[in-house]
Tab-separated table of C-alpha atoms in Angstrom:
chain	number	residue	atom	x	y	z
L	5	UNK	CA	-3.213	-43.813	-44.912
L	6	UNK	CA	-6.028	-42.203	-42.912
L	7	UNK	CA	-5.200	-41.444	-39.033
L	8	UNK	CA	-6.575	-43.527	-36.508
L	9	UNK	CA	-8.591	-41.883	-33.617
L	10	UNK	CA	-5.821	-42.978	-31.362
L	11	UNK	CA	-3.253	-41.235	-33.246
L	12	UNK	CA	-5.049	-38.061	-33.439
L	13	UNK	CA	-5.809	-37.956	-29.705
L	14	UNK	CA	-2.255	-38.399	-29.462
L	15	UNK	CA	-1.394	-35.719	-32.164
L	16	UNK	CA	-3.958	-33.537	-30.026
L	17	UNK	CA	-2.172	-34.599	-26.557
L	18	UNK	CA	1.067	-33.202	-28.181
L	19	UNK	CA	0.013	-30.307	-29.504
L	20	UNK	CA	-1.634	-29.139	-26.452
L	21	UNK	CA	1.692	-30.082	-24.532
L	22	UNK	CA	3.704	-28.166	-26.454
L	23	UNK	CA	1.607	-25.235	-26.320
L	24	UNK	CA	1.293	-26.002	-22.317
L	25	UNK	CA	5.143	-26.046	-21.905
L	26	UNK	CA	5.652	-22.586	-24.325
L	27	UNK	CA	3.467	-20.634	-22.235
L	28	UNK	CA	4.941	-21.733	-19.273
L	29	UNK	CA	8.023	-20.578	-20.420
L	30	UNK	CA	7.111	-16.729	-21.502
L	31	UNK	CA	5.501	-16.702	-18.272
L	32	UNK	CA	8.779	-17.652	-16.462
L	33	UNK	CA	11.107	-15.700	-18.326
L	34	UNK	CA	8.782	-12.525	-19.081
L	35	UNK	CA	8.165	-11.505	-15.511
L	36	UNK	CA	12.246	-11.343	-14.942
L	37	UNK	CA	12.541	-9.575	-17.437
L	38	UNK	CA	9.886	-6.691	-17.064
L	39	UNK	CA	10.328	-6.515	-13.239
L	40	UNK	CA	14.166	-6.615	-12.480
L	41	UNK	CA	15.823	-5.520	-15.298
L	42	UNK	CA	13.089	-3.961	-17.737
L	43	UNK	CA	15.415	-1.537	-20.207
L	44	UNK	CA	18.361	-5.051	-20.113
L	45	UNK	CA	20.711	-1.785	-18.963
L	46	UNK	CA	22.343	-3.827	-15.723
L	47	UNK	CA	20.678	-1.567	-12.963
L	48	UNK	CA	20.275	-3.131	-9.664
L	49	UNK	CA	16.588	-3.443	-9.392
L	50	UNK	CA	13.974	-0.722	-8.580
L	51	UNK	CA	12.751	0.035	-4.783
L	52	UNK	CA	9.403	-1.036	-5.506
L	53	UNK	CA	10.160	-3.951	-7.835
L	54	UNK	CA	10.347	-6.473	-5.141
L	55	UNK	CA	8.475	-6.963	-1.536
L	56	UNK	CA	11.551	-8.729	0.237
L	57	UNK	CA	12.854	-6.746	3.348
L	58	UNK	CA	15.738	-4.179	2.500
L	59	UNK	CA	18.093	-4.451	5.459
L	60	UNK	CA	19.107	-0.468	5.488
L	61	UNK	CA	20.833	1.564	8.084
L	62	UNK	CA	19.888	5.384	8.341
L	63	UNK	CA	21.998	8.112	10.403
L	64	UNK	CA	20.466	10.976	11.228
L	65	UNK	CA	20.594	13.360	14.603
L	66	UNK	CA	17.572	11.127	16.066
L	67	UNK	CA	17.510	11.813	19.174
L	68	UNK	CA	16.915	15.586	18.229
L	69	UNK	CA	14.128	15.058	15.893
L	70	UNK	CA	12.611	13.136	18.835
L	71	UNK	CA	12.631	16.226	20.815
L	72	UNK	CA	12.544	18.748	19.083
L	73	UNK	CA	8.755	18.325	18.189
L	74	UNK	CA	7.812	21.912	16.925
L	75	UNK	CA	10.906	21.334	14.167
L	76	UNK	CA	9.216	20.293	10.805
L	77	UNK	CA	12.287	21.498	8.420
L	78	UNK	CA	14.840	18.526	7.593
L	79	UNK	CA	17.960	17.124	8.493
L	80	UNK	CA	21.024	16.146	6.776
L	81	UNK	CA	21.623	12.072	6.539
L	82	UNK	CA	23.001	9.238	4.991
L	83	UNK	CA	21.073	5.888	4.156
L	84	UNK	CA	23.358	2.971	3.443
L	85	UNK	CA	22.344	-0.722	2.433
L	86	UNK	CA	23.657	-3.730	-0.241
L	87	UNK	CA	21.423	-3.370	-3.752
L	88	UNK	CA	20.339	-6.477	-5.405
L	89	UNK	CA	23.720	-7.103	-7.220
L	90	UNK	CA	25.421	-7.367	-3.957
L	91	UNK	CA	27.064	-3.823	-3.805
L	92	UNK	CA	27.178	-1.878	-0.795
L	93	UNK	CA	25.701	1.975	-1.017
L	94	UNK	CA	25.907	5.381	0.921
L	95	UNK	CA	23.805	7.964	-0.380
L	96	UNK	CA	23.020	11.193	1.556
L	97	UNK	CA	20.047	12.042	1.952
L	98	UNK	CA	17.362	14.544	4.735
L	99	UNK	CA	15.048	13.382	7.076
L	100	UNK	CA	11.921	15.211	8.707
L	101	UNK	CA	8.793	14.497	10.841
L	102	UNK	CA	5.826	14.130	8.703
L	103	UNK	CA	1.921	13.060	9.425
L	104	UNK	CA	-0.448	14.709	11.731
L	105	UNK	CA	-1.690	12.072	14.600
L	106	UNK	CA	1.546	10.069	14.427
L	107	UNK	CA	3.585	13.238	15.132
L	108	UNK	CA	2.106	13.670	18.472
L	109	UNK	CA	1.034	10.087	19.309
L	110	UNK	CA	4.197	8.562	18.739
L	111	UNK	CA	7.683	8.693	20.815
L	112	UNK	CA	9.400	7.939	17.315
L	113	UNK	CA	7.611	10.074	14.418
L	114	UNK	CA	6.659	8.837	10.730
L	115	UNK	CA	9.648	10.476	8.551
L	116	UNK	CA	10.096	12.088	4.638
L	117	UNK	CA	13.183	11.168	2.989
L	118	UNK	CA	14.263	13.347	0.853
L	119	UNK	CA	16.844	12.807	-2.483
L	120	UNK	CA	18.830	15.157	-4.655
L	121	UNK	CA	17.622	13.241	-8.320
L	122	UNK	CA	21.209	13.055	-9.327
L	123	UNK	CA	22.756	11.515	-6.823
L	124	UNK	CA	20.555	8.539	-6.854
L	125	UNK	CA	20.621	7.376	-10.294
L	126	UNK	CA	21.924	4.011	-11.100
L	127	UNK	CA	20.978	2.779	-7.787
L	128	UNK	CA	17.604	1.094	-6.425
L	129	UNK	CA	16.728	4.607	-5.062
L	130	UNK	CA	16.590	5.795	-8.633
L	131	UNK	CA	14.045	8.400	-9.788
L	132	UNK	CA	12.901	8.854	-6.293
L	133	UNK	CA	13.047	12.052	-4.752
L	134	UNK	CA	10.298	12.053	-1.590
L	135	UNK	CA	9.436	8.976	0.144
L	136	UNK	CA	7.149	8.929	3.179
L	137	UNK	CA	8.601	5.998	5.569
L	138	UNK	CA	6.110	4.651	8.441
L	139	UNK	CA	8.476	3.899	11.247
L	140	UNK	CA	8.010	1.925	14.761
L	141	UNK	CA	6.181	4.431	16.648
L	142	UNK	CA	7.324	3.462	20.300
L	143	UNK	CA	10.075	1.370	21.494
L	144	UNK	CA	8.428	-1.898	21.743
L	145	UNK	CA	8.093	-4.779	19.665
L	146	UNK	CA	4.827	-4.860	19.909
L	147	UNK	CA	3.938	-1.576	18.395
L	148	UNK	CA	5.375	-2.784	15.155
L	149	UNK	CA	2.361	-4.997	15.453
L	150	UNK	CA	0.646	-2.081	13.923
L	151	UNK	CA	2.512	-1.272	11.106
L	152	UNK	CA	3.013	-4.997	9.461
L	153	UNK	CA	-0.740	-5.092	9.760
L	154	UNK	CA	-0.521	-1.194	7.826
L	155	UNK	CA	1.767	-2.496	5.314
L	156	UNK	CA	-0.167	-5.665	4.498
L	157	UNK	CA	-3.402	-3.483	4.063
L	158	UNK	CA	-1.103	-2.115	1.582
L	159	UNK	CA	-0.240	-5.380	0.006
L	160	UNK	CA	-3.869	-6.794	-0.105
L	161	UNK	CA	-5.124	-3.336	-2.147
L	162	UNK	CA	-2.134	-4.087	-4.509
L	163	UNK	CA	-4.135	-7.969	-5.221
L	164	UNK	CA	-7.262	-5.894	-6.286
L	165	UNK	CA	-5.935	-2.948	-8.615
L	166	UNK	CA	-2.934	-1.389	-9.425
L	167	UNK	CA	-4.246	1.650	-8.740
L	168	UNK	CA	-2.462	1.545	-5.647
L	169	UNK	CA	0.460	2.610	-3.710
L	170	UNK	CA	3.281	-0.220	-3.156
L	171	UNK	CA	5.025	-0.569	-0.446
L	172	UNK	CA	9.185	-1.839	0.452
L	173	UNK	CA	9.490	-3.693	3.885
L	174	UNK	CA	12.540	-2.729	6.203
L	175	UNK	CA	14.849	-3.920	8.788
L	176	UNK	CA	16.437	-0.375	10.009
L	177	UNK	CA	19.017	0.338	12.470
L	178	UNK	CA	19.408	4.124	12.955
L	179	UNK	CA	22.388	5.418	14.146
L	180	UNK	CA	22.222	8.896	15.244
L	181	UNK	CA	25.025	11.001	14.092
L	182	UNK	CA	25.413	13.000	17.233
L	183	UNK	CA	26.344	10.476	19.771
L	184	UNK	CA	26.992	7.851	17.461
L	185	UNK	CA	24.381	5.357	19.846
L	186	UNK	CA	22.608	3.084	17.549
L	187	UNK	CA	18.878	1.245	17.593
L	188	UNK	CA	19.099	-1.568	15.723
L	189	UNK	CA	16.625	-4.255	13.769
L	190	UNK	CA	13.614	-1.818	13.999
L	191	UNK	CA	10.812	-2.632	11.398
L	192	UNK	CA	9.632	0.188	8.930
L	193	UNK	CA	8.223	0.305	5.323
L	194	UNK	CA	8.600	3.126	2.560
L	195	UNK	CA	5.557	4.269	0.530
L	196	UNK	CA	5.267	4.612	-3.194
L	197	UNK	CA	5.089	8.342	-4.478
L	198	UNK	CA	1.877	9.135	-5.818
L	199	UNK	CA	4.140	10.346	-9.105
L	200	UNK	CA	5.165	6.920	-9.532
L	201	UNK	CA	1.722	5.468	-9.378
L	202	UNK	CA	0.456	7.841	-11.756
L	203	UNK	CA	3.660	7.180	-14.149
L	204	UNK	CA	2.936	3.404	-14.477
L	205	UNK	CA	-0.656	4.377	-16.101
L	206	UNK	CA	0.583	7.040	-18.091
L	207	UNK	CA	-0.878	9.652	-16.358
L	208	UNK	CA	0.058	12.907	-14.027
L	209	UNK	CA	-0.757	13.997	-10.069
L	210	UNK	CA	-4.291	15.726	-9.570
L	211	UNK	CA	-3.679	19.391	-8.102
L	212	UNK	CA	-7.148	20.187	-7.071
L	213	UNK	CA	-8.723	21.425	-3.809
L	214	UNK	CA	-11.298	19.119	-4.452
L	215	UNK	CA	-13.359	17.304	-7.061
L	216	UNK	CA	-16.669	15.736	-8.601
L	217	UNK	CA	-18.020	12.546	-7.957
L	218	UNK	CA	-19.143	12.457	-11.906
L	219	UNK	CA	-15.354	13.146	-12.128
L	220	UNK	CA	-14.205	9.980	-9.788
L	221	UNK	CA	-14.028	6.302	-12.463
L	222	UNK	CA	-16.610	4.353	-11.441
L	223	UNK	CA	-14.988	0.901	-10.979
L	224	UNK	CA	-11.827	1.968	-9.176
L	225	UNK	CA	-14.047	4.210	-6.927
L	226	UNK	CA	-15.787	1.174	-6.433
L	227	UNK	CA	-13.280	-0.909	-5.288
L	228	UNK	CA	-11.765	1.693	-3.372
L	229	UNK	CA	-14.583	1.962	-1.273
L	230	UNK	CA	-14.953	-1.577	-0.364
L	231	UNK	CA	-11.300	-1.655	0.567
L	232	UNK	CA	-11.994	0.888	2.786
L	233	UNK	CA	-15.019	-1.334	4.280
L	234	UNK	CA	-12.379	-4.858	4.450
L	235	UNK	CA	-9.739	-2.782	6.736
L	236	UNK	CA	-12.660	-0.616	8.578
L	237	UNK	CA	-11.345	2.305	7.592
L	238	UNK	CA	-13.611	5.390	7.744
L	239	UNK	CA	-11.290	7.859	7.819
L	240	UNK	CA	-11.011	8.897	4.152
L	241	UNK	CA	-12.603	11.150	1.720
L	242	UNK	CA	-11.867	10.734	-1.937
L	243	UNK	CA	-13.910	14.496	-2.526
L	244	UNK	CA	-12.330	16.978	-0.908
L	245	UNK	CA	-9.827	17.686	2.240
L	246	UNK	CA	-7.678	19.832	4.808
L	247	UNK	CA	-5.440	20.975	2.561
L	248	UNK	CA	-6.592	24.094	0.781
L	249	UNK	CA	-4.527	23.036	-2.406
L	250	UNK	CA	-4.481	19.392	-2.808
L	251	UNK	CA	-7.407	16.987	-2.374
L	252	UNK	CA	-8.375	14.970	-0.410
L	253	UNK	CA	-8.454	13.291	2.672
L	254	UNK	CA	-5.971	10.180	2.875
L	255	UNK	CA	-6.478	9.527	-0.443
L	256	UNK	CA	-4.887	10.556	-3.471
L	257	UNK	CA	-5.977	11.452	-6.928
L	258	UNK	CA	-4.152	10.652	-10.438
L	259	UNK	CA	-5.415	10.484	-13.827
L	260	UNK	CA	-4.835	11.901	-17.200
L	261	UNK	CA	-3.256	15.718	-17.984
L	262	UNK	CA	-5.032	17.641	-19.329
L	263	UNK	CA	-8.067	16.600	-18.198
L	264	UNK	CA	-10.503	16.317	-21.583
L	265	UNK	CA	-14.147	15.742	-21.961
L	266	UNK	CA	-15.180	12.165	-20.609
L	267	UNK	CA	-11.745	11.920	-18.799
L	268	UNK	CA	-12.212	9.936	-15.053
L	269	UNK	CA	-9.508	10.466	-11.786
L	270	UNK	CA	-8.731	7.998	-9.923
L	271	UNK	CA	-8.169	7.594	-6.105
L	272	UNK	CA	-5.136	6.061	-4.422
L	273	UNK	CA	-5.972	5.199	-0.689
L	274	UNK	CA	-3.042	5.493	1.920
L	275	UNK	CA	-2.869	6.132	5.858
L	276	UNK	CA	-4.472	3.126	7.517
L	277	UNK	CA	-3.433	3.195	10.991
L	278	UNK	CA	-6.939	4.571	12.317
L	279	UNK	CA	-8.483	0.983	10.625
L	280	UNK	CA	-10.195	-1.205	12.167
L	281	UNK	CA	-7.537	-3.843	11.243
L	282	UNK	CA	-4.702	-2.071	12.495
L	283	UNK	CA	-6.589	-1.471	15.655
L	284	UNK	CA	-3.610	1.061	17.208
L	285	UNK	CA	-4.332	2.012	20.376
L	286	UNK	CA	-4.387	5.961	19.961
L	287	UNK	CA	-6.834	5.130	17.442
L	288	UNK	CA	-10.635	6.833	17.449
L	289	UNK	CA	-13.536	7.049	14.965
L	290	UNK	CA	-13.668	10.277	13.590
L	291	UNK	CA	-16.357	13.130	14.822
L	292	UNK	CA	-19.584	12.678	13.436
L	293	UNK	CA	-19.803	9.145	12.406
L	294	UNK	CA	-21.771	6.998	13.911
L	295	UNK	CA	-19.509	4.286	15.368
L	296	UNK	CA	-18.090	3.665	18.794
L	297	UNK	CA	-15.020	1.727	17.847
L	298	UNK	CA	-12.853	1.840	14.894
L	299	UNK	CA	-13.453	-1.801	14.906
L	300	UNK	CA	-16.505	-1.326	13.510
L	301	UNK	CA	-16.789	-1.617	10.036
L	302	UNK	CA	-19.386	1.126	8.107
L	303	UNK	CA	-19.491	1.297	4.562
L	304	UNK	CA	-18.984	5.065	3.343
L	305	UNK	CA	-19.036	4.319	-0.229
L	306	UNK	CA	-20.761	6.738	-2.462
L	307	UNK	CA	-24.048	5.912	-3.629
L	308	UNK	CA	-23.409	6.921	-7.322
L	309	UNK	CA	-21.160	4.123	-7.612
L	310	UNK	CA	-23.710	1.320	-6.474
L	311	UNK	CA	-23.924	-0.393	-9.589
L	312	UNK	CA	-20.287	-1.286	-9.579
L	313	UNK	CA	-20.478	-2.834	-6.185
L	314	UNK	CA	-21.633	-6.645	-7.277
L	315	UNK	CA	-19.002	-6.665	-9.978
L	316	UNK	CA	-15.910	-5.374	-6.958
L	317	UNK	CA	-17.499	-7.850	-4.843
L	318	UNK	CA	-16.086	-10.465	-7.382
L	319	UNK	CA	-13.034	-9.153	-7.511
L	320	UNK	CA	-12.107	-9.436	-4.088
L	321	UNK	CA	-13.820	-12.836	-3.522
L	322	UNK	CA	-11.677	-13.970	-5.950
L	323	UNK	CA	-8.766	-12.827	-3.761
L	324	UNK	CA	-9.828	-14.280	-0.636
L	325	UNK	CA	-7.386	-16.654	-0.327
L	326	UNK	CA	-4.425	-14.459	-1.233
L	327	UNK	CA	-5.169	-12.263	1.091
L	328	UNK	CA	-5.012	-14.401	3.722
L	329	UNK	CA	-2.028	-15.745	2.560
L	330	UNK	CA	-0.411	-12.446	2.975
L	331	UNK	CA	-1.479	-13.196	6.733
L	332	UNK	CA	-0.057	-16.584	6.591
L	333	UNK	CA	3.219	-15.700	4.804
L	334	UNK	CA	4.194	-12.448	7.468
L	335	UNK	CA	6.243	-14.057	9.829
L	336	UNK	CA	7.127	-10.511	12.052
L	337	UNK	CA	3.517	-10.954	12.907
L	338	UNK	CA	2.627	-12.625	16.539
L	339	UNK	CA	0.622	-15.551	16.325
L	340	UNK	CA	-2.306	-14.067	18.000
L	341	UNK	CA	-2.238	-11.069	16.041
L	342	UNK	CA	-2.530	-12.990	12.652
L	343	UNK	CA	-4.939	-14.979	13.941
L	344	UNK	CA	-7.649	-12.311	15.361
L	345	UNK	CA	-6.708	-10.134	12.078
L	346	UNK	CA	-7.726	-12.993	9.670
L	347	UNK	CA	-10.998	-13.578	12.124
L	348	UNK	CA	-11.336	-10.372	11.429
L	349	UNK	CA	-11.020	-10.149	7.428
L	350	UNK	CA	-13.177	-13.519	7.880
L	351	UNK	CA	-16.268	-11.431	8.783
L	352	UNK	CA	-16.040	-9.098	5.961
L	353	UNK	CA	-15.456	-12.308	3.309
L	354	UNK	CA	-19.091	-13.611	5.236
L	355	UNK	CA	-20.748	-10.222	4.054
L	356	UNK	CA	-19.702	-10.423	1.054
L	357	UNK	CA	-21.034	-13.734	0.288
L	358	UNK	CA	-24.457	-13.484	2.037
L	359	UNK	CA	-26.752	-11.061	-0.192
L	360	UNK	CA	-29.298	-9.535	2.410
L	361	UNK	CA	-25.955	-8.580	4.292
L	362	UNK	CA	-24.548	-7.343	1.600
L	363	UNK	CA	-27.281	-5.282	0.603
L	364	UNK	CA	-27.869	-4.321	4.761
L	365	UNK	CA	-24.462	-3.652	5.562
L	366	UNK	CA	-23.050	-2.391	2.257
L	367	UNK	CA	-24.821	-0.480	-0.528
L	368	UNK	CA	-27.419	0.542	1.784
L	369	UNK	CA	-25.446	2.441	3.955
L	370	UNK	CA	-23.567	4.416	1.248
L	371	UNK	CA	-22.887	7.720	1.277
L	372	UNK	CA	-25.152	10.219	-1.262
């Protein structure tokens, strides 16, 4: 006997249930899977699998590294903390001053870990052997204020490409292995190696003094550079650098090894605390550009990468909302900081969607 329509809207109501209720369940199981335990082998979870605060405690002779300013070389250390499967680890370690401005800005400097490879396998720390850590800077709370805001810069380029360093919240007490004094609950965040970032597309570290734009992928570039305009950042240069062996300035570059004909590099952005949205109070536009405050956002985008623009404005429209969220969700924030820093993200959002802005404030300006 033939159907009726009733019974094949019905049939059609079940089928599309079914098929409803079987994606929802690769997309609940898969994600477990690939993120926490991706080989099935039992390891506690990677460093950069997860975004929830690692409570950690690291010993070190602090109080020397403090002084001892002109010291660069590293110290010995231990780092202990309780893994995701609940067991409780000591793994030695050194520690050093790193960074430029930081280093003489700061009463408490940025610091390298370092790992011996061996020692850390099996544990969260696995694979790692450098790790740059941004630390509190100065003893008061409300210099951290600085640093959630870096590592949420962090977060919000993660939402737009993954082309992008992660990051692995804090909660450090350091107890310095001289006196035995400790400073506890101190927020901090590690960085991604640039290694790692470059592993997860298949690809190798760029050793170059510097590059070609024609060299640089078009779209990444492109949202790169309009990252760098959402944080007012203008301290960057994905070209070329200081360093006489490695490019480039606060920015990174990964992509595939050997490099063959028709081959594009990608650049990893990092360093944010002279942005506009971090707003630190040591911070200063840099010589020759022509702003007063680093609250002042300029687009230095290259030109050659205009045609991309429209297409990375959609992109990060279309993360509007999460971004804030990260905002919303960041409760070692103050309430007046998240509030003037979403004001703040607000106005670039409001560029973004007006076109003769756009076009003014953005592409325009660029950098040929």
């Amino acid at each position: 006997m033939p159907r009726t329509m009733d019974q094949k809207n019905q049939c059609g109501r079940r089928i599309r249930f079914l098929a409803a209720t079987l994606i929802l369940l690769i997309f609940s199981v898969q994600p477990s899977i690939a993120q926490d335990d991706p080989e099935g082998s039992g390891k506690p979870d990677k460093l950069f699998s997860s975004n929830d605060t690692l409570t950690v405690t690291i010993t070190g002779p602090w109080r020397e590294i403090q002084q001892k300013t002109d010291v660069q070389s590293p110290y010995p250390g231990t780092i202990e903390y309780t893994d995701s499967e609940g067991n409780r680890k000591s793994l030695d370690l050194t520690v050093q001053r790193r960074g430029i401005t930081r280093q003489r800005v700061c009463e408490f400097p940025p610091i390298r870990l370092r790992f011996d490879k061996e020692e850390v396998k099996g544990t969260a720390f696995r694979g790692q052997d450098s790790l740059k850590m941004v630390t509190h800077c100065e003893s008061a709370d409300r210099y951290e204020q600085y640093y959630i805001l870096e590592m949420l810069a962090y977060q919000m380029y993660n939402l737009i490409t993954d082309f992008s360093f992660r990051v692995r919240p804090l909660k450090v007490t350091y107890v310095d292995s001289n006196s035995g004094r400790a400073t506890e609950n101190k927020f901090a965040f590690l960085i991604e190696d640039d290694s790692d970032v470059a592993k997860r597309h298949d690809m190798k570290k760029i050793k170059t003094p510097k590059t070609r734009l024609s060299l640089l992928d078009p779209k990444v570039t492109a949202e790169f550079s309009l990252f760098q305009y959402l944080i007012a950042n203008v301290d960057w240069s994905a070209l070329a650098g200081p360093d006489p062996v490695t490019c480039c300035h606060n920015s990174k570059l990964i992509g595939p090894e050997p490099l063959q004909q028709g081959d594009k590099i990608y650049p990893l952005p990092y360093d944010f605390d002279s942005s506009g949205l971090v707003n630190a109070h040591y911070a200063i536009p840099p010589a020759g550009v022509p702003i007063k405050s680093v609250r002042q956002r300029l687009y230095r985008g290259y030109c050659a990468f205009n045609d991309e623009l429209d297409a990375a404005k959609e992109v990060y429209l279309a993360q509007e909302a999460a971004i804030y969220a990260l905002l919303d969700n960041e409760s070692r924030l103050y309430t007046n900081t998240r509030s003037k820093s979403r004001k703040y993200l607000e106005k670039f959002f409001e560029t973004l969607q007006d076109p003769k802005d756009f076009e003014r404030l953005v592409i325009r300006k660029c950098r040929k």
